PDB file of C-alpha atoms in Angstrom:
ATOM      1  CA  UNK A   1     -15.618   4.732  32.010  1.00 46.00           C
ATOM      2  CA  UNK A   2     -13.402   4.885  35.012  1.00 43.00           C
ATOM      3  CA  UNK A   3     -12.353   8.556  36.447  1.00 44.00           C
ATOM      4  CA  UNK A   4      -9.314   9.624  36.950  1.00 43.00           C
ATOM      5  CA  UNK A   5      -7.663   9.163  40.399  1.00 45.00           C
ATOM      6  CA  UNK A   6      -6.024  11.823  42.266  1.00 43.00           C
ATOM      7  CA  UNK A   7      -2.464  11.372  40.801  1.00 43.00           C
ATOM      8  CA  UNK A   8      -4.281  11.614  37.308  1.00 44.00           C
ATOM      9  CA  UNK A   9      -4.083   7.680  37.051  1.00 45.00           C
ATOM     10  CA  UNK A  10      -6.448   5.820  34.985  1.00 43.00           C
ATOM     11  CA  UNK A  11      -6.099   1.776  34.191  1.00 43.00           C
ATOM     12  CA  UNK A  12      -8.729   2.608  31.339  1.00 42.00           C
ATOM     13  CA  UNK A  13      -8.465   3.612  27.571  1.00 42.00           C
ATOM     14  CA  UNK A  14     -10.444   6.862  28.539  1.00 35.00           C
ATOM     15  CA  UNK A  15      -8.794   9.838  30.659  1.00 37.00           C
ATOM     16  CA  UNK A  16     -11.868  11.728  32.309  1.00 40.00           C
ATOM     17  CA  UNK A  17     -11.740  15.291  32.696  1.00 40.00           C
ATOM     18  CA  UNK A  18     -14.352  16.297  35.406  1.00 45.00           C
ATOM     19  CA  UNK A  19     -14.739  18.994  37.626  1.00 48.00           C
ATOM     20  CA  UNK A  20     -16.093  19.607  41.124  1.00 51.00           C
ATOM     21  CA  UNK A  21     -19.455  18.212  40.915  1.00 49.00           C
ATOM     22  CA  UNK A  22     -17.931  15.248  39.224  1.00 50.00           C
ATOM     23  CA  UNK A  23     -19.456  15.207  35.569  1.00 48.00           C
ATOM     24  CA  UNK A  24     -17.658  14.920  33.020  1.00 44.00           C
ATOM     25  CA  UNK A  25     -16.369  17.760  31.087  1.00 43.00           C
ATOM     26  CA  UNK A  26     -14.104  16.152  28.222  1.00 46.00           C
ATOM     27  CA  UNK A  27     -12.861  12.778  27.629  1.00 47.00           C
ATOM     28  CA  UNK A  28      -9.667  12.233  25.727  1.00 44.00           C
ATOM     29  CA  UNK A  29      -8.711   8.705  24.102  1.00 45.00           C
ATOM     30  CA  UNK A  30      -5.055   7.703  25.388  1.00 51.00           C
ATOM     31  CA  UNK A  31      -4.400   5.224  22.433  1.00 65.00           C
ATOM     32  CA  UNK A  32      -2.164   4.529  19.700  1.00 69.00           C
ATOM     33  CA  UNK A  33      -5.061   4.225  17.382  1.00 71.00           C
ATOM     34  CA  UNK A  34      -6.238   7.947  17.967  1.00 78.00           C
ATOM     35  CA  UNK A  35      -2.612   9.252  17.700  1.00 79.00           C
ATOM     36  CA  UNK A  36      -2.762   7.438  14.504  1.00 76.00           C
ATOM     37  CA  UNK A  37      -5.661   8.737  13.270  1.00 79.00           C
ATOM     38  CA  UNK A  38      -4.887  12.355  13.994  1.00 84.00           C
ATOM     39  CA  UNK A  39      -1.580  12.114  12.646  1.00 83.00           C
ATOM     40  CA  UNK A  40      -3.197  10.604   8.944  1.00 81.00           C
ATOM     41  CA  UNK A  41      -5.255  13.463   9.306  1.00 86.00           C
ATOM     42  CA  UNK A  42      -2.894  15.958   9.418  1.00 90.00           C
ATOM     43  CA  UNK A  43      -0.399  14.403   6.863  1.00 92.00           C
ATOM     44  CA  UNK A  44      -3.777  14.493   4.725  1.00 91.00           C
ATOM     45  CA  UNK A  45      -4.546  18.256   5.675  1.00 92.00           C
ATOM     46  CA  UNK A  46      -0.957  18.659   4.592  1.00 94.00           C
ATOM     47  CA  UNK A  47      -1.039  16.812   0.970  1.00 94.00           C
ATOM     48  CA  UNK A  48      -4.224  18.684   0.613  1.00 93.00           C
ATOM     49  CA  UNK A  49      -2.314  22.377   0.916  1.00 94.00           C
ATOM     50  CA  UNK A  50       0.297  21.075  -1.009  1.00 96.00           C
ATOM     51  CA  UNK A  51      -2.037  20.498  -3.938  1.00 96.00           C
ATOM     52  CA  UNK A  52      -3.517  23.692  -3.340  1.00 95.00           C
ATOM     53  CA  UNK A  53      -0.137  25.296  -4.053  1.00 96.00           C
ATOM     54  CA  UNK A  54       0.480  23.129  -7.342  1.00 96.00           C
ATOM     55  CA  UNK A  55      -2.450  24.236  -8.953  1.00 95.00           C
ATOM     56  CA  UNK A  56      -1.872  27.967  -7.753  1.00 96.00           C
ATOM     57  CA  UNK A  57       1.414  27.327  -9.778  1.00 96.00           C
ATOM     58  CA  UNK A  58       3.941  26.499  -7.312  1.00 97.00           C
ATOM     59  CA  UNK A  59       5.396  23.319  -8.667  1.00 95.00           C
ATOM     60  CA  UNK A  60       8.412  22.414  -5.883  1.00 97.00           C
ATOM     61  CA  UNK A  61       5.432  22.147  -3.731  1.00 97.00           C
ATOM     62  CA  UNK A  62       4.981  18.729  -5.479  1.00 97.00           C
ATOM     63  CA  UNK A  63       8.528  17.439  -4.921  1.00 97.00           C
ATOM     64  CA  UNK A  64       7.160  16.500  -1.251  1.00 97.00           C
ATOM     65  CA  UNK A  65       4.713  14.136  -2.423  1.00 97.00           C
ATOM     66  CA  UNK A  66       7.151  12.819  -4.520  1.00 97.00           C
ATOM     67  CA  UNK A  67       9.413  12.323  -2.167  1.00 97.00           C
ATOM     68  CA  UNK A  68       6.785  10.630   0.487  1.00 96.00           C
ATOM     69  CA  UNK A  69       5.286   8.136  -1.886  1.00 97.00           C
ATOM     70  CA  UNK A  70       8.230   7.459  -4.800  1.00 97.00           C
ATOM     71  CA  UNK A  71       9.282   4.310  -2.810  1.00 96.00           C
ATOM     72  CA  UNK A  72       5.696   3.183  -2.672  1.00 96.00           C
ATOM     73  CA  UNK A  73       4.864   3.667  -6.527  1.00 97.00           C
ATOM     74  CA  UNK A  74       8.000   1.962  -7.345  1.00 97.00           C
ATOM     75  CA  UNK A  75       7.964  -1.127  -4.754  1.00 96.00           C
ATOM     76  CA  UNK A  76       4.111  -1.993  -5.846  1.00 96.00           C
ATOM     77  CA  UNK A  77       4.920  -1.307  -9.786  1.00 97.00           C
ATOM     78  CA  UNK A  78       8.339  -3.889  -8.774  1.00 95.00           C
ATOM     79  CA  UNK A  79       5.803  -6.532  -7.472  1.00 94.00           C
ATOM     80  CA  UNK A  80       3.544  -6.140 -10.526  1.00 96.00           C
ATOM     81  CA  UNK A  81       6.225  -6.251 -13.171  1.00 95.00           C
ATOM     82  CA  UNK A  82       9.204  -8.154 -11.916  1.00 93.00           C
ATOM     83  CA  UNK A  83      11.200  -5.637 -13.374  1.00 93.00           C
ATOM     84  CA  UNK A  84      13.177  -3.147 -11.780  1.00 95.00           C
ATOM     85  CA  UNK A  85      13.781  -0.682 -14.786  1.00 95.00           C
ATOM     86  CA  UNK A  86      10.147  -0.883 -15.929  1.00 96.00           C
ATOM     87  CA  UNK A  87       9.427  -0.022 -12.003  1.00 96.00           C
ATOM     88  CA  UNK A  88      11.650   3.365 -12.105  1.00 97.00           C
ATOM     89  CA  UNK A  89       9.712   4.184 -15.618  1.00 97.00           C
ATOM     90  CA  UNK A  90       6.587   3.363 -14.324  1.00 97.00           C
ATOM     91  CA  UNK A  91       7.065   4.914 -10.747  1.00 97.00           C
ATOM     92  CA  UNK A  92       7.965   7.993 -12.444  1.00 97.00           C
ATOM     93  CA  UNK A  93       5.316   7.864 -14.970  1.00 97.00           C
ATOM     94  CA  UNK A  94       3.176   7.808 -12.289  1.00 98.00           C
ATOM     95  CA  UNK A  95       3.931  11.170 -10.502  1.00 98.00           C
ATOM     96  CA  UNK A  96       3.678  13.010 -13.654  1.00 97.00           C
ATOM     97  CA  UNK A  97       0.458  11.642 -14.745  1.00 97.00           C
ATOM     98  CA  UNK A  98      -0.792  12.791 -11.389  1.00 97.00           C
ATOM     99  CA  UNK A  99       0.961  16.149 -11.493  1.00 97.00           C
ATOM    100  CA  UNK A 100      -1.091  16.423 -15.057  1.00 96.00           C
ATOM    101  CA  UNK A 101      -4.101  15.351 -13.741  1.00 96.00           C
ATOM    102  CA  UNK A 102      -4.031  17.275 -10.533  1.00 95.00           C
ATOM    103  CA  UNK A 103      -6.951  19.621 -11.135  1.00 94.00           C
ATOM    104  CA  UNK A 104      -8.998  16.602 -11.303  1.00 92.00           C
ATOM    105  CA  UNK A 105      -7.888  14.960  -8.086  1.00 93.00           C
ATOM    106  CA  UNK A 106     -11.096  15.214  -5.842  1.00 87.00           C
ATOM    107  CA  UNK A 107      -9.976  13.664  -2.192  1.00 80.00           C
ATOM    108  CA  UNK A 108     -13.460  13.998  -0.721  1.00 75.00           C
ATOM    109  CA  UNK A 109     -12.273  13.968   2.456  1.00 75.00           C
ATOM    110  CA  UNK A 110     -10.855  10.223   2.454  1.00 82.00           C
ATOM    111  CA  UNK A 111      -7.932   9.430   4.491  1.00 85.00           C
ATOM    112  CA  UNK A 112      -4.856   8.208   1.887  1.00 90.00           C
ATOM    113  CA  UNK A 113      -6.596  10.055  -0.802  1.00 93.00           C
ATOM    114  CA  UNK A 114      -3.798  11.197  -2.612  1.00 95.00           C
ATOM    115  CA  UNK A 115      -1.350   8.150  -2.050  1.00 96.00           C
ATOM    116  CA  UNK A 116      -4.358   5.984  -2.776  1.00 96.00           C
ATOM    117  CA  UNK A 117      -5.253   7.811  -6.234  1.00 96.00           C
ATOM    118  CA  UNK A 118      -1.477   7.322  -7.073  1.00 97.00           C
ATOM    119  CA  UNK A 119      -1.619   4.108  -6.540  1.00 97.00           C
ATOM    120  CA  UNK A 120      -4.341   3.678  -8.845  1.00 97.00           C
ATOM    121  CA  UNK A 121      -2.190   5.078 -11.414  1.00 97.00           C
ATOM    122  CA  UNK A 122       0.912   2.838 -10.966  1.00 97.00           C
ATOM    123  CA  UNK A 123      -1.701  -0.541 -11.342  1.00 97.00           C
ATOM    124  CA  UNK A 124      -2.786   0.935 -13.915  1.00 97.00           C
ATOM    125  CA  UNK A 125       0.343   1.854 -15.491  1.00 97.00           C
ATOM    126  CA  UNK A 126       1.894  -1.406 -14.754  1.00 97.00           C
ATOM    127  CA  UNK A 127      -0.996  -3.086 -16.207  1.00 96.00           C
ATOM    128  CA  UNK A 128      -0.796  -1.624 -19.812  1.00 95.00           C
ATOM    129  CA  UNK A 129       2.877  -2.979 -19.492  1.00 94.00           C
ATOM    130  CA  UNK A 130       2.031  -6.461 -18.739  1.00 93.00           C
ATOM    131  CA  UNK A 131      -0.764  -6.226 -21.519  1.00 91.00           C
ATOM    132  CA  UNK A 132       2.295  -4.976 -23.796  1.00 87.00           C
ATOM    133  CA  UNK A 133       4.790  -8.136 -22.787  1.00 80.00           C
ATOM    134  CA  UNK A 134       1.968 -10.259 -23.611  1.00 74.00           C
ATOM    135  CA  UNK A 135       0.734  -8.703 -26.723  1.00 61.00           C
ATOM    136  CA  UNK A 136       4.960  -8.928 -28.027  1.00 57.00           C
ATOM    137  CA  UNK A 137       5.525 -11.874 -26.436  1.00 50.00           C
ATOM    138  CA  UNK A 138       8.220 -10.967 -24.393  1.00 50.00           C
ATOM    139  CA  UNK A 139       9.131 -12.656 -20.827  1.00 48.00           C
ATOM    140  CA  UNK A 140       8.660 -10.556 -17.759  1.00 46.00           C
ATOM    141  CA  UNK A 141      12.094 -10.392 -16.188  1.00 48.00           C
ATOM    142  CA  UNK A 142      12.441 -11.854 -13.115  1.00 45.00           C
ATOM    143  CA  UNK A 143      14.872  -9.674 -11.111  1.00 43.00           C
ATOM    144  CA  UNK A 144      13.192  -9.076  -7.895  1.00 39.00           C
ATOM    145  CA  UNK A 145      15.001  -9.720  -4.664  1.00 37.00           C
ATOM    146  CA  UNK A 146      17.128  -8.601  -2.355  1.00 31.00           C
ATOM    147  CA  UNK A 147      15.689  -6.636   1.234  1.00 31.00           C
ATOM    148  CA  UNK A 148      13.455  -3.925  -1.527  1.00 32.00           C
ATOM    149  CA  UNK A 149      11.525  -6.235  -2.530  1.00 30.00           C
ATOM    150  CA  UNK A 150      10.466  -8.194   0.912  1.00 31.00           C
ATOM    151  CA  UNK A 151       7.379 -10.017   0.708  1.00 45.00           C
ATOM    152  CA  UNK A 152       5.403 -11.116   3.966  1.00 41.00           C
ATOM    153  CA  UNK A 153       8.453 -12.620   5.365  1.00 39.00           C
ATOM    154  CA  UNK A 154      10.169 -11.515   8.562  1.00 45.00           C
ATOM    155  CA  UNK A 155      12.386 -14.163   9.581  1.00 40.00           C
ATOM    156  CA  UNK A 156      12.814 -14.584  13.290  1.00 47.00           C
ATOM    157  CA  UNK A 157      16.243 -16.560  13.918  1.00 52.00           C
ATOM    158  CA  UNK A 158      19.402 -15.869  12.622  1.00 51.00           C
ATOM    159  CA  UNK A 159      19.742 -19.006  10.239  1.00 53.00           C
ATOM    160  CA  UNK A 160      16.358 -18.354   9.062  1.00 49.00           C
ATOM    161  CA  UNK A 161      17.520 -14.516   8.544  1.00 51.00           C
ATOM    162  CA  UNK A 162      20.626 -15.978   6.534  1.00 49.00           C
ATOM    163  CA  UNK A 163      18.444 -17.712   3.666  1.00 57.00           C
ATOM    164  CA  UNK A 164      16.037 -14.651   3.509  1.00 64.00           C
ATOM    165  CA  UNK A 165      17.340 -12.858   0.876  1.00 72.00           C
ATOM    166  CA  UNK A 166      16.659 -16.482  -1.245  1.00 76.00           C
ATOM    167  CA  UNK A 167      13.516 -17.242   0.446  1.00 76.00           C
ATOM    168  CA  UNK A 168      11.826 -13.366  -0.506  1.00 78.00           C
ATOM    169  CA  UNK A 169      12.992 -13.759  -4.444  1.00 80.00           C
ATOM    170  CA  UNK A 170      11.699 -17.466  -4.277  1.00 81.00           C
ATOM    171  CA  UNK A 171       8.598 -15.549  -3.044  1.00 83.00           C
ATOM    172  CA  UNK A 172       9.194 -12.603  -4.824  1.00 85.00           C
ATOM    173  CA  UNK A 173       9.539 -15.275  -8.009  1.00 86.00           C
ATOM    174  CA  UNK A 174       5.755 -17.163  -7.365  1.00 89.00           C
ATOM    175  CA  UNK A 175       3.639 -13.666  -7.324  1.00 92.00           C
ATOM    176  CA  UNK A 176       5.199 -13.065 -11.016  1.00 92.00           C
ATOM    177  CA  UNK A 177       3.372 -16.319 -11.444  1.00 92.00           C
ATOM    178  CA  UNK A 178      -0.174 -15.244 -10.768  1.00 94.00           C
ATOM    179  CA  UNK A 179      -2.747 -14.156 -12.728  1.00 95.00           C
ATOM    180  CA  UNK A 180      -2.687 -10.070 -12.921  1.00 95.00           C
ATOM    181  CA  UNK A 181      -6.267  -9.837 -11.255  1.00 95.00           C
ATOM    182  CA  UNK A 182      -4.971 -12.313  -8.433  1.00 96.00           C
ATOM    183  CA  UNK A 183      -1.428 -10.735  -8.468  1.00 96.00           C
ATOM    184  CA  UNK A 184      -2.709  -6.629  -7.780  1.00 97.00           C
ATOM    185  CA  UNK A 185      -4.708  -7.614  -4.903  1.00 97.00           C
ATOM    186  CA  UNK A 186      -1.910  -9.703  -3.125  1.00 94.00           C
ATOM    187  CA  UNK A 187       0.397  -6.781  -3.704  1.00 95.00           C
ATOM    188  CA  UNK A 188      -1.647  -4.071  -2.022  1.00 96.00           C
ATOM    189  CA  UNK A 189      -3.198  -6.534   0.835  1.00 95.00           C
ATOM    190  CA  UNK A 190      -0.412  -8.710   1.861  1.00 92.00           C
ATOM    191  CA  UNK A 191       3.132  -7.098   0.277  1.00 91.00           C
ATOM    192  CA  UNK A 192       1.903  -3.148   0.965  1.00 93.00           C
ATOM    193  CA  UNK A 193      -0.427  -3.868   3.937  1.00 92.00           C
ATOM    194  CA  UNK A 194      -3.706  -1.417   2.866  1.00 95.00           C
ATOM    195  CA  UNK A 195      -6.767  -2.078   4.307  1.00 94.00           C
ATOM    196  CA  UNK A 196      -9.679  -2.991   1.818  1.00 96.00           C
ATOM    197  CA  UNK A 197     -11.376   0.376   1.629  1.00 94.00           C
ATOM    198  CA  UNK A 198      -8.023   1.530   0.311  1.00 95.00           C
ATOM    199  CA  UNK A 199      -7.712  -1.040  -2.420  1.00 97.00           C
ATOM    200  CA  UNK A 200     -11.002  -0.784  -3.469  1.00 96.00           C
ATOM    201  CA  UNK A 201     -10.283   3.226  -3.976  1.00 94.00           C
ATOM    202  CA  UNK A 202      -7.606   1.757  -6.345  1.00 96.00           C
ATOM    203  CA  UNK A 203      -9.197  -1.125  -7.927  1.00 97.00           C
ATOM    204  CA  UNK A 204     -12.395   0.361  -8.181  1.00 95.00           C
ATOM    205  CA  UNK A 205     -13.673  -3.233  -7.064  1.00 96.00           C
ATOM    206  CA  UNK A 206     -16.451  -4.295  -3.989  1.00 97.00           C
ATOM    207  CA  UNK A 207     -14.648  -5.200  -0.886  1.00 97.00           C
ATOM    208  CA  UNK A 208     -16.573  -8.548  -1.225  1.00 97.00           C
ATOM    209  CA  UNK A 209     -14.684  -9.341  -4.700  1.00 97.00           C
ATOM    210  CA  UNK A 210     -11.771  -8.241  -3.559  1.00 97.00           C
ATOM    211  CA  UNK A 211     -11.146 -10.707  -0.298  1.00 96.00           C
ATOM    212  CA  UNK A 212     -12.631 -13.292  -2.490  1.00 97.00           C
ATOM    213  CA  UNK A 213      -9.498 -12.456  -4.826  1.00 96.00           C
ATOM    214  CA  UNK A 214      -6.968 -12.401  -1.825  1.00 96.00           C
ATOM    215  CA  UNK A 215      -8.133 -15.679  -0.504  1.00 95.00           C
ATOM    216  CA  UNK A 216      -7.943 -17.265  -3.917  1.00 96.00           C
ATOM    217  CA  UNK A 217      -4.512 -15.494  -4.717  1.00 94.00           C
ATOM    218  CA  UNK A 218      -3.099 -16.654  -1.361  1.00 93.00           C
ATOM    219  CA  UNK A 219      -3.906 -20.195  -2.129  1.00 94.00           C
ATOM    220  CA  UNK A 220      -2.582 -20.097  -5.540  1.00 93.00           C
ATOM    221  CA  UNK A 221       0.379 -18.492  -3.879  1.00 92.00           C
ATOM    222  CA  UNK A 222       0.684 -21.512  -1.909  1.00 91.00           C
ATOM    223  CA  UNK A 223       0.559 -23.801  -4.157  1.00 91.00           C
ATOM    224  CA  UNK A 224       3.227 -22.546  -6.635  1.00 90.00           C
ATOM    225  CA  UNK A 225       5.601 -21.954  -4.002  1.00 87.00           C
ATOM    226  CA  UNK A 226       4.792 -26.151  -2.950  1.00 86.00           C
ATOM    227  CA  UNK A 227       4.684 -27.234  -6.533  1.00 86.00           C
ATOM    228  CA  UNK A 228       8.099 -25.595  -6.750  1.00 76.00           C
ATOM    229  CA  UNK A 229       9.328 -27.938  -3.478  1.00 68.00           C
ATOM    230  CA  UNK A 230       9.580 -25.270  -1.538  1.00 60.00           C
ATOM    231  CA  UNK A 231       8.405 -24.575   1.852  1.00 55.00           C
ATOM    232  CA  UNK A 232       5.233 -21.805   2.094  1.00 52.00           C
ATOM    233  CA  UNK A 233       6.253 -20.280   5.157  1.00 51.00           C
ATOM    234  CA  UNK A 234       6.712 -16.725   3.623  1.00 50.00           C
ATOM    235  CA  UNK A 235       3.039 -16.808   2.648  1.00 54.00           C
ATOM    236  CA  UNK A 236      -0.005 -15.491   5.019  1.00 55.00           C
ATOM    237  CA  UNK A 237      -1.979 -17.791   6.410  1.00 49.00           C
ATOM    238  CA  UNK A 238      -5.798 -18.472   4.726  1.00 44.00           C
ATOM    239  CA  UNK A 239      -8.019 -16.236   7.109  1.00 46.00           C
TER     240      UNK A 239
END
């Protein structure tokens, strides 16, 4: 670890804190990575009083979780069901199932624990829909698109930024296309950007399983979007 010069300069990750005799008396991590961490801890210290306050009867103290995490619920149940009115139902559907079931809601100290446990429900929840569609036979509708529903694209010229909006519904268009299993991991990996420990809070699955199931779903991906003669640009690469 390198100290601390006189003008309180350090070329390190580590600012030492020492005092006359030169030991160390503290260390503090100057990093975006601990700035993140602390501040997911105290949005999570924060979801966790708001809770608190629900189930001591104070219901506005739910309309900030709501707030925080409606966009979420509805852009994940969008990518699941291709449908933006099923979305709002399901998004909403969501929140009150978890408003319902708060007394049960057990974070154990995981970071994401509430967003993560919502989550679960809005898979969930979009799941029985797509199990309904199939059971009555009725097509998923395909109106995704458009900047809300952006897809692991970020194009980086202005004439690709001109065919975007196509390119994320021709995207947008091939993850309708995959198998639920294959379609749920995609979403929360590559569309929402959780890590693994997250999804597997919400899928209930081993990590193992589950980047099996990306790698497979990217591929597949892949493949649809070339078997379509298009270009598979918008997709992550195969790790």
């Amino acid at each position: 670890m390198r100290r601390v010069d006189q003008s309180g300069a350090s070329t390190s990750g580590i600012i030492a804190l020492t005092d006359d005799s030169g030991a160390v008396s503290a260390s503090i991590l100057a990093s975006p990575e601990l700035a993140e961490i602390r501040a997911a801890a105290r949005r999570d210290e924060e979801e966790e009083s708001l809770i608190a306050r629900c189930l001591e009867g104070d219901v506005e103290a739910f309309r900030p979780l709501v707030q925080r995490y409606q966009r979420l619920a509805f852009s994940v149940a969008l990518r699941m069901l291709g449908s933006r009115a099923d979305a709002e139902d399901i998004a909403q559907q969501a929140f009150v199932d978890a408003f319902n079931a708060l007394e049960r809601f057990d974070g154990e100290g995981r970071r994401h624990a509430f967003s993560t446990w919502l989550l679960r429900i809005a898979v969930n929840r979009s799941k029985d829909v797509l199990k309904s569609k199939r059971r009555t036979e009725q097509p998923l509708e395909h109106d995704v698109g458009g900047g809300e529903a952006a897809f692991a694209y970020d194009p980086s010229t202005p004439e690709a930024n001109a065919a975007g909006d196509e390119r994320r519904a021709q995207l947008e268009s091939a993850l309708l296309a995959l198998p639920t299993k294959y379609r749920e991991v995609l979403v929360l990996k590559d569309a929402e950007e959780l890590s693994y420990d997250e999804i597997q809070v919400i899928l209930r699955l081993p990590i193992t399983t589950l980047k099996i199931r990306v790698v497979r779903a990217r591929a597949m991906l892949r493949d649809i979007i070339e078997s379509q003669g298009l270009t598979a640009s918008g997709v992550r690469p195969l790790p």
